[in-house]
XYZ file of C-alpha atoms in Angstrom:
499
model
C 4.416 16.903 -14.539
C 5.405 13.266 -14.006
C 2.483 11.068 -12.985
C 3.278 7.796 -11.247
C 0.285 5.864 -12.465
C -0.505 3.617 -15.403
C -3.305 4.730 -17.684
C -5.190 1.960 -19.492
C -4.606 1.777 -23.229
C -7.070 1.277 -26.020
C -6.373 -2.439 -25.924
C -8.199 -2.746 -22.593
C -11.715 -4.201 -22.553
C -13.138 -0.698 -22.243
C -11.520 1.929 -24.413
C -9.169 4.407 -22.736
C -11.378 7.462 -23.164
C -14.355 5.807 -21.493
C -12.235 4.588 -18.590
C -10.647 8.018 -18.214
C -14.098 9.621 -18.194
C -15.125 7.305 -15.351
C -11.867 7.905 -13.498
C -12.438 11.656 -13.150
C -15.863 11.309 -11.496
C -16.476 11.390 -7.739
C -20.135 10.338 -7.413
C -22.247 9.643 -4.369
C -24.872 6.971 -3.759
C -27.753 6.104 -1.469
C -27.569 3.602 1.354
C -25.093 2.237 3.884
C -23.785 -0.544 1.663
C -22.430 -0.162 -1.862
C -25.164 -0.784 -4.452
C -24.475 -3.228 -7.254
C -24.308 -0.467 -9.850
C -21.557 1.341 -7.940
C -19.442 -1.777 -7.573
C -19.908 -2.438 -11.275
C -18.726 1.065 -12.205
C -15.709 0.807 -9.876
C -14.823 -2.428 -11.635
C -15.101 -0.662 -14.985
C -12.807 2.247 -14.107
C -14.495 4.537 -11.568
C -11.626 5.525 -9.257
C -13.334 7.641 -6.575
C -16.532 7.623 -4.550
C -17.978 10.387 -2.335
C -19.598 9.668 1.019
C -22.231 11.758 2.785
C -24.090 11.564 6.069
C -26.729 9.334 4.508
C -24.100 6.632 3.996
C -22.848 6.431 7.589
C -24.314 5.003 10.785
C -21.200 3.976 12.744
C -17.425 3.596 12.351
C -17.836 -0.172 12.065
C -20.441 0.125 9.322
C -18.300 2.671 7.463
C -15.243 0.389 7.629
C -17.319 -2.453 6.198
C -18.582 -0.206 3.407
C -15.120 0.944 2.357
C -13.846 -2.647 2.497
C -16.704 -3.622 0.194
C -15.668 -0.948 -2.301
C -12.090 -2.182 -2.225
C -13.109 -5.662 -3.260
C -13.496 -4.128 -6.722
C -10.476 -1.804 -6.645
C -7.942 -1.810 -3.832
C -6.822 1.785 -4.414
C -10.239 3.401 -4.782
C -10.385 6.942 -3.425
C -13.085 7.199 -0.766
C -13.818 10.885 -0.207
C -15.822 12.634 2.487
C -16.706 16.173 3.545
C -15.472 15.911 7.147
C -14.361 19.346 8.285
C -15.100 18.669 11.932
C -17.047 21.324 13.792
C -20.355 22.222 12.177
C -19.714 20.164 9.018
C -19.489 16.510 9.950
C -20.485 13.365 8.110
C -18.669 10.881 10.342
C -20.769 11.988 13.343
C -23.727 13.439 11.520
C -26.316 12.153 13.994
C -24.632 13.189 17.225
C -22.352 16.111 16.428
C -18.609 16.241 15.979
C -16.039 15.284 18.589
C -13.839 18.070 17.201
C -14.274 21.834 17.084
C -14.246 23.441 13.666
C -11.834 25.852 12.069
C -13.029 29.058 13.734
C -12.528 27.558 17.191
C -9.016 26.425 16.249
C -8.264 29.868 14.845
C -9.531 31.459 18.072
C -7.066 29.343 20.090
C -4.326 30.126 17.530
C -2.063 27.220 18.434
C -0.863 25.642 15.189
C 0.451 22.573 17.023
C -3.059 22.001 18.383
C -4.586 22.444 14.927
C -2.146 19.907 13.495
C -2.887 17.409 16.261
C -6.658 17.836 15.880
C -6.387 17.272 12.125
C -4.121 14.268 12.699
C -6.578 12.684 15.127
C -9.523 13.399 12.833
C -7.541 11.925 9.948
C -6.768 8.809 11.960
C -10.441 8.209 12.618
C -11.162 8.573 8.924
C -8.277 6.286 7.952
C -9.404 3.637 10.432
C -12.747 3.612 8.610
C -11.095 3.335 5.189
C -11.587 6.972 4.092
C -8.519 8.363 2.341
C -9.554 11.729 0.827
C -11.088 14.513 2.895
C -12.685 17.537 1.201
C -11.114 19.787 3.856
C -9.827 22.167 5.114
C -11.550 25.413 4.203
C -8.804 27.947 3.499
C -11.275 30.780 2.948
C -10.522 34.056 4.719
C -13.913 34.990 6.169
C -13.550 38.681 5.431
C -17.313 39.178 5.042
C -19.045 38.504 8.396
C -22.387 38.232 6.572
C -21.127 35.274 4.542
C -23.990 32.744 4.651
C -22.012 29.606 3.815
C -18.450 29.909 5.205
C -18.554 31.604 8.625
C -17.275 29.268 11.348
C -15.898 26.928 8.664
C -13.066 29.458 8.219
C -10.136 29.804 10.596
C -10.963 33.522 10.739
C -10.892 36.913 9.069
C -7.133 37.379 9.484
C -5.178 36.312 6.420
C -1.948 35.248 8.084
C -3.764 33.331 10.827
C -5.851 31.507 8.226
C -2.739 30.649 6.228
C -0.737 29.174 9.093
C -3.653 27.090 10.367
C -4.507 25.891 6.867
C -0.942 24.619 6.501
C -1.022 22.978 9.942
C -4.318 21.267 9.154
C -3.033 19.939 5.819
C 0.098 18.603 7.491
C -1.848 16.905 10.279
C -4.456 15.323 8.052
C -1.915 13.980 5.566
C 0.282 12.692 8.390
C -2.633 10.331 9.065
C -2.430 9.025 5.497
C -5.542 10.944 4.387
C -5.225 13.338 1.452
C -6.283 16.917 2.197
C -8.412 18.833 -0.294
C -7.963 22.536 0.425
C -10.995 24.627 -0.551
C -12.633 26.764 -2.003
C -10.144 28.162 -4.552
C -9.557 31.046 -5.159
C -11.398 31.951 -1.920
C -15.075 31.971 -0.901
C -14.791 34.228 2.147
C -15.903 37.563 0.700
C -19.302 36.431 -0.577
C -22.849 37.114 0.553
C -24.474 34.412 -1.577
C -24.476 30.652 -0.969
C -23.252 28.892 -4.132
C -25.593 26.011 -3.351
C -28.386 28.387 -4.400
C -26.892 30.906 -6.852
C -23.614 32.143 -8.330
C -21.686 34.385 -5.893
C -19.507 37.219 -7.155
C -16.385 38.707 -5.584
C -15.635 42.219 -6.800
C -12.132 42.944 -5.551
C -8.977 43.887 -7.409
C -5.995 41.679 -8.116
C -3.894 43.226 -5.375
C -6.542 42.347 -2.776
C -6.823 38.805 -4.087
C -3.062 38.338 -3.936
C -2.769 39.814 -0.445
C -5.834 38.119 1.060
C -7.618 35.255 -0.723
C -4.592 33.535 -2.256
C -2.272 33.604 0.773
C -3.767 30.545 2.540
C -3.737 28.570 -0.707
C -0.067 29.361 -1.206
C 0.524 28.077 2.332
C -1.436 24.899 1.615
C 0.545 24.260 -1.558
C 3.818 24.749 0.343
C 2.526 22.307 2.967
C 2.002 19.727 0.223
C -1.788 19.565 -0.055
C -2.669 16.644 -2.310
C -5.842 18.247 -3.661
C -7.438 21.669 -4.096
C -11.179 22.213 -4.546
C -12.443 24.947 -6.835
C -15.189 27.386 -5.895
C -18.314 28.110 -7.898
C -17.752 31.853 -7.685
C -17.319 34.600 -10.265
C -14.195 36.705 -9.754
C -14.187 39.333 -12.535
C -10.629 40.453 -11.750
C -9.509 36.963 -12.791
C -12.182 35.964 -15.298
C -15.150 38.229 -16.068
C -17.292 35.538 -17.694
C -16.820 32.131 -16.082
C -16.887 30.963 -12.458
C -13.625 29.615 -11.070
C -14.603 25.962 -11.524
C -14.982 26.506 -15.275
C -12.223 29.054 -15.828
C -8.952 28.184 -17.613
C -7.518 31.501 -16.425
C -8.125 30.565 -12.782
C -7.478 26.802 -12.711
C -4.689 26.563 -15.281
C -3.325 30.088 -15.482
C -3.418 31.024 -11.796
C -3.409 27.775 -9.832
C -1.174 25.685 -12.075
C 1.146 28.187 -13.708
C 1.378 31.110 -11.308
C 1.108 29.235 -8.002
C 2.939 26.168 -9.301
C 0.418 23.634 -8.017
C 0.801 20.125 -9.487
C -1.682 18.047 -7.471
C -5.312 17.112 -8.025
C -7.900 19.807 -8.720
C -11.389 18.766 -7.592
C -14.564 20.704 -8.347
C -17.072 21.609 -5.688
C -20.381 19.755 -6.094
C -21.511 20.168 -9.681
C -25.158 19.754 -8.695
C -24.965 23.050 -6.786
C -27.167 25.650 -8.404
C -24.281 28.015 -9.196
C -23.309 25.499 -11.914
C -26.318 23.233 -12.436
C -28.679 26.181 -12.724
C -26.551 28.094 -15.214
C -24.551 25.588 -17.282
C -26.074 22.213 -16.388
C -23.993 19.447 -14.852
C -23.065 17.738 -18.144
C -21.816 20.865 -19.899
C -20.383 22.167 -16.650
C -18.390 18.971 -16.147
C -16.922 19.138 -19.655
C -16.016 22.803 -19.224
C -14.439 22.102 -15.818
C -12.151 19.367 -17.140
C -11.261 21.517 -20.165
C -10.441 24.408 -17.820
C -7.990 22.317 -15.815
C -10.008 20.439 -13.192
C -9.111 16.778 -12.735
C -12.034 15.395 -10.761
C -15.758 16.106 -10.828
C -17.472 16.052 -7.456
C -21.135 15.133 -7.796
C -23.532 13.220 -5.627
C -24.701 15.436 -2.799
C -28.139 15.461 -4.383
C -27.554 13.245 -7.430
C -26.652 9.730 -6.357
C -27.551 7.161 -8.984
C -26.018 5.268 -11.871
C -27.887 7.340 -14.433
C -25.996 10.450 -13.290
C -22.645 8.684 -13.551
C -23.425 7.424 -17.041
C -24.698 10.826 -18.180
C -21.490 12.519 -17.072
C -19.268 9.775 -18.448
C -21.010 9.936 -21.804
C -20.878 13.736 -21.881
C -17.111 13.665 -21.400
C -16.618 10.923 -23.993
C -18.798 12.764 -26.511
C -16.863 15.984 -25.935
C -13.611 14.169 -26.728
C -15.048 12.475 -29.811
C -16.515 15.752 -31.084
C -13.389 17.826 -30.439
C -14.723 19.945 -27.589
C -12.380 18.380 -25.004
C -8.819 17.341 -25.910
C -8.258 13.649 -25.238
C -4.870 14.515 -23.721
C -6.522 16.835 -21.167
C -8.950 14.104 -20.046
C -6.100 11.582 -19.872
C -3.983 13.984 -17.811
C -6.886 14.500 -15.401
C -7.484 10.768 -15.024
C -3.775 10.172 -14.443
C -3.779 12.668 -11.585
C -6.706 10.877 -9.978
C -4.909 7.539 -10.249
C -1.686 9.065 -8.938
C -3.466 10.270 -5.809
C -5.081 6.867 -5.384
C -1.609 5.322 -5.561
C -0.306 7.778 -2.926
C -3.057 6.855 -0.486
C -2.150 3.202 -0.823
C 1.516 3.960 -0.036
C 0.887 6.504 2.728
C 1.855 5.533 6.274
C 0.448 7.475 9.232
C 2.625 9.263 11.770
C 2.567 8.235 15.399
C -0.409 9.540 17.357
C 0.458 12.424 19.707
C 0.909 10.890 23.139
C -2.331 10.843 25.115
C -4.334 12.712 22.478
C -7.231 10.266 22.355
C -7.227 9.578 26.108
C -7.285 13.268 26.958
C -10.006 14.079 24.414
C -8.116 16.489 22.203
C -11.329 17.757 20.603
C -12.931 18.737 23.896
C -9.653 20.213 25.102
C -9.516 22.402 21.988
C -13.183 23.422 22.389
C -12.596 24.484 25.994
C -9.611 26.581 24.975
C -11.648 28.300 22.258
C -14.286 29.696 24.622
C -14.443 33.446 25.174
C -16.368 34.192 28.376
C -17.743 37.611 29.336
C -19.429 38.229 32.690
C -20.362 35.628 35.259
C -23.287 34.076 37.096
C -23.568 31.756 40.043
C -23.895 28.144 38.844
C -27.514 27.608 37.809
C -29.718 24.596 38.452
C -32.371 23.214 36.100
C -32.352 26.153 33.639
C -34.516 26.626 30.570
C -32.507 26.380 27.343
C -34.035 28.349 24.475
C -32.351 27.629 21.155
C -33.069 30.367 18.608
C -32.528 28.317 15.472
C -31.878 29.765 12.010
C -32.277 27.649 8.882
C -29.045 25.679 8.426
C -27.090 26.122 5.204
C -26.835 23.075 2.962
C -23.138 22.483 3.678
C -23.903 22.090 7.379
C -27.264 20.384 6.938
C -30.158 20.257 9.356
C -29.717 16.644 10.482
C -26.825 17.259 12.881
C -27.934 18.362 16.359
C -26.348 21.451 17.878
C -26.665 23.632 20.930
C -26.119 23.099 24.651
C -29.434 21.593 25.788
C -28.411 17.933 25.692
C -25.001 18.523 27.262
C -26.390 20.837 29.937
C -29.162 18.356 30.699
C -26.553 15.662 31.348
C -24.866 17.946 33.890
C -27.970 19.531 35.421
C -30.878 17.098 35.748
C -34.218 18.814 35.372
C -33.051 21.146 32.602
C -35.844 21.931 30.161
C -35.486 23.124 26.602
C -37.281 24.449 23.556
C -36.324 25.241 19.964
C -37.538 28.527 18.461
C -37.460 29.104 14.680
C -37.583 32.392 12.827
C -40.515 34.502 13.969
C -40.321 33.472 17.604
C -40.289 36.202 20.232
C -38.930 36.724 23.718
C -42.481 36.365 24.988
C -42.647 32.832 23.612
C -39.483 31.913 25.481
C -40.469 33.587 28.746
C -43.866 31.912 28.753
C -42.223 28.501 28.517
C -39.360 29.267 30.911
C -41.431 30.377 33.869
C -39.126 31.320 36.723
C -36.186 29.251 35.476
C -32.919 30.898 34.457
C -32.945 31.330 30.678
C -29.997 30.086 28.622
C -30.437 31.615 25.156
C -28.465 29.812 22.448
C -27.928 31.569 19.126
C -25.993 31.036 15.931
C -24.777 34.073 13.959
C -27.159 36.411 15.752
C -25.728 39.373 13.827
C -27.100 37.951 10.554
C -30.656 37.394 11.797
C -32.626 40.493 12.880
C -35.434 38.393 14.391
C -32.898 36.630 16.581
C -31.306 39.883 17.715
C -34.692 41.351 18.610
C -35.678 38.292 20.632
C -32.312 38.202 22.373
C -32.384 41.891 23.310
C -35.910 41.567 24.690
C -34.946 38.500 26.717
C -31.966 40.218 28.284
C -34.047 43.310 29.047
C -36.746 41.226 30.745
C -34.330 38.861 32.463
C -30.933 40.468 33.146
C -29.660 37.134 34.506
C -30.049 35.521 31.055
C -27.086 33.439 29.899
C -26.275 33.862 26.203
C -24.326 31.293 24.194
C -23.250 32.401 20.693
C -22.288 29.332 18.629
C -21.628 31.123 15.358
C -19.512 34.161 14.538
C -19.314 36.336 17.678
C -19.816 39.595 15.803
C -22.379 41.239 18.081
C -21.405 42.809 21.401
C -21.673 40.421 24.367
C -24.997 40.610 26.178
C -26.528 38.878 29.163
C -25.154 38.310 32.652
C -22.913 35.627 31.178
C -21.964 35.538 27.492
C -20.094 32.556 26.042
C -18.708 32.576 22.508
C -17.923 29.003 21.440
C -16.766 29.780 17.863
C -18.693 26.814 16.514
C -21.647 24.529 17.122
C -20.092 21.067 17.294
C -20.990 18.724 20.133
C -17.757 19.420 22.003
C -18.313 23.174 21.717
C -21.702 22.663 23.336
C -20.150 20.519 26.040
C -17.491 23.116 26.816
C -20.119 25.853 27.189
C -22.359 23.616 29.315
C -19.496 23.004 31.731
C -19.109 26.734 32.283
C -22.820 27.264 32.853
C -23.022 24.331 35.267
C -19.892 25.429 37.088
C -18.052 22.129 36.643
């Protein structure tokens, strides 16, 4: 592989190994301005920074923050987990202006997917973000998956592959590097890797025919980065999770699939790694296995973490546990991607895309509507709310109550956590029409029980499913939005209000 980047030599003020160790880290931080320690580390060789919802209050503030970082290094990689849909950092406090992958897969218009990704990429680029930890290329073959779900384009392999490629093309046309995840595929799991180590027990033929197909498509589309998954796949490596496996990262991804770009780890503070290997040892093993960049900072966001990881990598080189050439190769790939982002020039915006609200247009097209009711006035919106997974977070609002209230003055609403019953909802609703909003009802027995009892007591109940629409439609009107972003809620509210 030829890398178009200059690696510092030992004659630099900091020795090459130390600078390379800093270069492969992608840490986070607290606050909406860059702390002094972060600027200092960028000046000393840190080449990438990760942003989370805690760092963002507005596009203007974000642009100022990224400009501040670039006073220390003009090609710094500023990364974010902005999938659109349920997983948004750019609009964490209000909900995304774009539907997520499942909604785009439900529409199945690859030109639309490309244009949505292009517009999302433009908004990131305008704020100075140049690396997006997206899209999810996972085939959601297990409907009980607790962490992927609507983040996937769907359960169909070929559909997922073609939309993954379209998303990569659109995002990178905006000058923002795509990071396709979670290799070799997180769709057939029933454990959230934030909490424990998932395991996928399928044979090689299934992996080749299902999990790997979207990643092949992403590589053909030119994805600049691929993110590894913290999952154990015994058919590929019976002992180590993908993030730490030479067989998976080097043997499969590099050699068999021919991928030459940046390999980024999923968050190393996730319990699948931190709870089994520890983040220092895990980071060394990941780089040795073939990863090029260590994502950390979702929950660990201080200088001490950066220095611990830097020193662990340096010590591993000095002690012979990590070849210096492997660390240098990884750092060179990070710098090469940073150089690409500085050269990248965005394509022209699709005509009228912003004016027409491409995100809302896509959300409307994704709706699947069963049944009908006369337009309601001043309904009662009951949101049956499961605990959000960590990737989505619980700080982003979802549902239809706010959007429906803006269309139908007098709308009332309540949020019902696990354990709530239909009786609780009916007591609060009185004689108002009930709009029951659920998310992955098929995965939550308490939610299904409450929903069935509501529909039995009130046959005119409107049901809005904002997760995977696995259960049979119920209610006088059933709306499947294929995601819980703000525009998905708006699209459903328009149907209910008859506008």
